[in-house]
PDB file of C-alpha atoms in Angstrom:
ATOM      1  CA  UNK A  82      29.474 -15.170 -21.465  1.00 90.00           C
ATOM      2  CA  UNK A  83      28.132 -17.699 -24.192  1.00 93.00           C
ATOM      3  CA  UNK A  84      27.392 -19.856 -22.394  1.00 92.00           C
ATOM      4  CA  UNK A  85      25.187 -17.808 -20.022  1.00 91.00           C
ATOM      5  CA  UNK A  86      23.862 -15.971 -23.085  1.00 91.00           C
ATOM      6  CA  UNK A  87      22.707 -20.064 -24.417  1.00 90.00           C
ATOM      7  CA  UNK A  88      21.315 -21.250 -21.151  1.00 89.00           C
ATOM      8  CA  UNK A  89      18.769 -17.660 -21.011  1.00 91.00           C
ATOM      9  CA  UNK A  90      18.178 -18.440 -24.947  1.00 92.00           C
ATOM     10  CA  UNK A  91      17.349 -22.126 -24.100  1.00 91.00           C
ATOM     11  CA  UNK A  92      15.449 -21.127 -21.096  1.00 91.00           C
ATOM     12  CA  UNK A  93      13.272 -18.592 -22.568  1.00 93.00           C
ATOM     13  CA  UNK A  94      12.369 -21.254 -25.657  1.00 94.00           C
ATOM     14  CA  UNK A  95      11.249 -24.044 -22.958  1.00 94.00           C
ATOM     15  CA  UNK A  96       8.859 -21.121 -21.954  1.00 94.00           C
ATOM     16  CA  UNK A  97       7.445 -20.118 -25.102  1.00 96.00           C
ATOM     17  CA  UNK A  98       6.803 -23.824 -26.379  1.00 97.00           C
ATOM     18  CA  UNK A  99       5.589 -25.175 -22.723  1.00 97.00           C
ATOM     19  CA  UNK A 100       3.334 -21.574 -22.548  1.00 97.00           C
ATOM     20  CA  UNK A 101       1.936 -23.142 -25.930  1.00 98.00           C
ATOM     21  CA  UNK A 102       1.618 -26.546 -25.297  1.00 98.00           C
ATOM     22  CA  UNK A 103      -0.433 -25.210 -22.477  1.00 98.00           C
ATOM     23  CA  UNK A 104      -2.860 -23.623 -24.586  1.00 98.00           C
ATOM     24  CA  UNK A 105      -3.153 -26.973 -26.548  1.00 98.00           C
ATOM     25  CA  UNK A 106      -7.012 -27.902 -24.910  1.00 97.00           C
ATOM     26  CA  UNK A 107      -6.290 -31.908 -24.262  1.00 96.00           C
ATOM     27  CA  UNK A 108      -2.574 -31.352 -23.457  1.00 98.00           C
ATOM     28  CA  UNK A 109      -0.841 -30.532 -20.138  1.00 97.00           C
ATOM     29  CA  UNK A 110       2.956 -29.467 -19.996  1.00 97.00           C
ATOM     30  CA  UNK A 111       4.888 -29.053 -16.367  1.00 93.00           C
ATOM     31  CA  UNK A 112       8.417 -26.379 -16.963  1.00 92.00           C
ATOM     32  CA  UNK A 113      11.051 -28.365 -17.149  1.00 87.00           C
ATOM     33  CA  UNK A 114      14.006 -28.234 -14.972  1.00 84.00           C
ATOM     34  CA  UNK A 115      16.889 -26.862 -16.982  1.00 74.00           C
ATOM     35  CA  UNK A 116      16.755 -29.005 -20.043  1.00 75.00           C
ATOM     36  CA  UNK A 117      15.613 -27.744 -23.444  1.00 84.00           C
ATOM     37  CA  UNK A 118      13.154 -30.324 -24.064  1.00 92.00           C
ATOM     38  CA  UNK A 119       9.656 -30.046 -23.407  1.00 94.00           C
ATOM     39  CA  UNK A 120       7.332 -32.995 -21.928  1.00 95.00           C
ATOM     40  CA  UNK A 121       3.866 -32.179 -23.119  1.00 97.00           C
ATOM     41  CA  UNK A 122       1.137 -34.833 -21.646  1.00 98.00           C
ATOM     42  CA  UNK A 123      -0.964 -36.433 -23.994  1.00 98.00           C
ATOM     43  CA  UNK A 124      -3.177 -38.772 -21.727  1.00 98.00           C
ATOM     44  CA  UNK A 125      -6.801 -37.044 -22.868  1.00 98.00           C
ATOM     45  CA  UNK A 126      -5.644 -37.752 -26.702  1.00 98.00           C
ATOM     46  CA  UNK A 127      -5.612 -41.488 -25.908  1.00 98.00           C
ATOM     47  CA  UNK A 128      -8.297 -43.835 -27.509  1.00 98.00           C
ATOM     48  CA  UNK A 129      -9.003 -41.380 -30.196  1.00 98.00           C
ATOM     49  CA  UNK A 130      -8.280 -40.923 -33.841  1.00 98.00           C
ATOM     50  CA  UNK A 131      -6.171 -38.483 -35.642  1.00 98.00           C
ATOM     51  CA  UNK A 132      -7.933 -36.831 -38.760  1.00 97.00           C
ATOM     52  CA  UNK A 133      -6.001 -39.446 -40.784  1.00 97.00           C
ATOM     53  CA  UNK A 134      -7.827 -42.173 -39.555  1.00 97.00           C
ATOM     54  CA  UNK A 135      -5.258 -43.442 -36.826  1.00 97.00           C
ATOM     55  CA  UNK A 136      -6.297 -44.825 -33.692  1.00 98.00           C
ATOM     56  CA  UNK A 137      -3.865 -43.092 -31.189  1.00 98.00           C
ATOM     57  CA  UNK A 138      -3.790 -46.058 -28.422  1.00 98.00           C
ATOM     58  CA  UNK A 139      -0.052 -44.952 -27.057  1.00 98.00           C
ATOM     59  CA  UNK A 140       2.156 -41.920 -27.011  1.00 98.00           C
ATOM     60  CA  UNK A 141       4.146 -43.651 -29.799  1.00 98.00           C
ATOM     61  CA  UNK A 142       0.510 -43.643 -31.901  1.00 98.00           C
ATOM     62  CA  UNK A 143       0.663 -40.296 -31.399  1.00 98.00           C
ATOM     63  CA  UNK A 144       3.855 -39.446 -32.136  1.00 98.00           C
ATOM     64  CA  UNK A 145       3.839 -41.676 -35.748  1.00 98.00           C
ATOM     65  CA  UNK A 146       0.557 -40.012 -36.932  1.00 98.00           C
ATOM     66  CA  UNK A 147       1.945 -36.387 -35.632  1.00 99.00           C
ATOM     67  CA  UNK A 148       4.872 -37.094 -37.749  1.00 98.00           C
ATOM     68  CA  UNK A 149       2.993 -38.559 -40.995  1.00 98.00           C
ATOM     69  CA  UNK A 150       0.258 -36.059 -41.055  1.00 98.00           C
ATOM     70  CA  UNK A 151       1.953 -32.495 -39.551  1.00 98.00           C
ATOM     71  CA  UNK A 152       5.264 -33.174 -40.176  1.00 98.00           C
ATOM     72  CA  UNK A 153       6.578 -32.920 -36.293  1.00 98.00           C
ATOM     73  CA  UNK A 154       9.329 -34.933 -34.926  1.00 97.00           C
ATOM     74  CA  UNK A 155       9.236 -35.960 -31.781  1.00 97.00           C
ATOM     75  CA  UNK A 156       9.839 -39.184 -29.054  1.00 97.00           C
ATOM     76  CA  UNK A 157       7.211 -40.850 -27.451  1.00 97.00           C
ATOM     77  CA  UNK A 158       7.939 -40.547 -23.686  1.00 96.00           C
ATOM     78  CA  UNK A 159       7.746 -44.046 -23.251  1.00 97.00           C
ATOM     79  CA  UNK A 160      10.763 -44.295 -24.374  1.00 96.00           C
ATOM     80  CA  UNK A 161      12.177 -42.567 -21.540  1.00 92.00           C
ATOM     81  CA  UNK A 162       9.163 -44.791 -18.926  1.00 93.00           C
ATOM     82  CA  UNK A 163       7.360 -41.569 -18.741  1.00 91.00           C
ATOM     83  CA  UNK A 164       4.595 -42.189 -21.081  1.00 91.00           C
ATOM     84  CA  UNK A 165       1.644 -41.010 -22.307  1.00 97.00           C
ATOM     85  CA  UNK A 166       3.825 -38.196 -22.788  1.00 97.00           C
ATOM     86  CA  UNK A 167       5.830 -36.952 -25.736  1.00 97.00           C
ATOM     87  CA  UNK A 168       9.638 -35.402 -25.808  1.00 96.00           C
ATOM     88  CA  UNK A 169      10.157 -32.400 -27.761  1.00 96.00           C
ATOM     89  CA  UNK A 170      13.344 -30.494 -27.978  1.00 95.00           C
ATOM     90  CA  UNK A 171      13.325 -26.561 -27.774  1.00 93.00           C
ATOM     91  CA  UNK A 172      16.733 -26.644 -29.443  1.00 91.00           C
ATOM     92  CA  UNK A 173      15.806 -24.807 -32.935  1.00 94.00           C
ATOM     93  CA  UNK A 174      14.533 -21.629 -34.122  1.00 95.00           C
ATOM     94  CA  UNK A 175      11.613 -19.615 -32.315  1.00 96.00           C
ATOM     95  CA  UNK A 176      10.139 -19.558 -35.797  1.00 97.00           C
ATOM     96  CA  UNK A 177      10.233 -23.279 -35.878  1.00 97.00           C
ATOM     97  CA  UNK A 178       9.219 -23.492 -32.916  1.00 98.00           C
ATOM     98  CA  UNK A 179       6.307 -22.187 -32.744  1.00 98.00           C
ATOM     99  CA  UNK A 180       4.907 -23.320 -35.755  1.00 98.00           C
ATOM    100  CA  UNK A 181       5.660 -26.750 -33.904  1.00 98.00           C
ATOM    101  CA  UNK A 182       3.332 -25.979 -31.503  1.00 98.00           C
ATOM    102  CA  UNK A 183       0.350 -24.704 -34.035  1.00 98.00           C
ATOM    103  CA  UNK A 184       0.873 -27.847 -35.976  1.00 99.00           C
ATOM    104  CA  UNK A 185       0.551 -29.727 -32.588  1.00 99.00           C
ATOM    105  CA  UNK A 186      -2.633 -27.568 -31.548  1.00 98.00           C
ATOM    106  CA  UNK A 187      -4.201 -28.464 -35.239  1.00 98.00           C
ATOM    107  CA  UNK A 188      -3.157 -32.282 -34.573  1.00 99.00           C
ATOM    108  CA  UNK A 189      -5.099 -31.909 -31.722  1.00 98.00           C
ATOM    109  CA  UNK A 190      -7.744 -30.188 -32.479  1.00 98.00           C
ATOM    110  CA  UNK A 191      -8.651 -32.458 -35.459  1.00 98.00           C
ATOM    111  CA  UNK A 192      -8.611 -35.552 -33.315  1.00 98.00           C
ATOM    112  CA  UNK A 193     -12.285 -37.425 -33.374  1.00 96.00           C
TER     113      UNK A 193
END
């Protein structure tokens, strides 16, 4: 059915991005239960500063200087009381996808 067919597409996206995230040194990411969002765990990336020159003191730092300088949407967690933690949704492209995450991973990696 198409609905089956979306759940195993949406399923198998949480997987690849939350597989990534994982990879992201400084992140941590727990599989979701049966949403398509992701809830990657940005606690290590507090108290530092993004390559352009923002001090990331909350998830919603991070998620305005993630936006501004790699063009990635996303929610702070605290938004949802589960913070410092950001919300991304897994409900796009694989393409887009992951070049969500590599934009995330150069974020990160570029943080001083």
């Amino acid at each position: 059915s198409l609905v089956a067919e979306m759940r195993d597409t949406y399923a198998r996206r949480r997987r690849m991005v939350v597989e990534a995230l994982r990879a992201v040194p400084g992140l941590t990411c727990a599989m979701p239960d049966g949403a398509f969002y992701a809830f990657p765990g940005i606690a290590a990336c507090m108290g530092r500063t993004s390559a352009g020159g923002r001090m990331l003191r909350t998830d919603e730092d991070f998620a305005i200087a993630l936006l501004e300088e790699q063009r990635v949407a996303c929610v702070q967690g605290s938004a949802f009381g589960m913070g410092p933690y950001l919300r991304l949704s897994c409900a796009t492209g694989d393409d887009v996808l992951m070049e969500c995450c590599a934009r995330i991973a150069e974020f990160v990696g570029g943080l001083d």
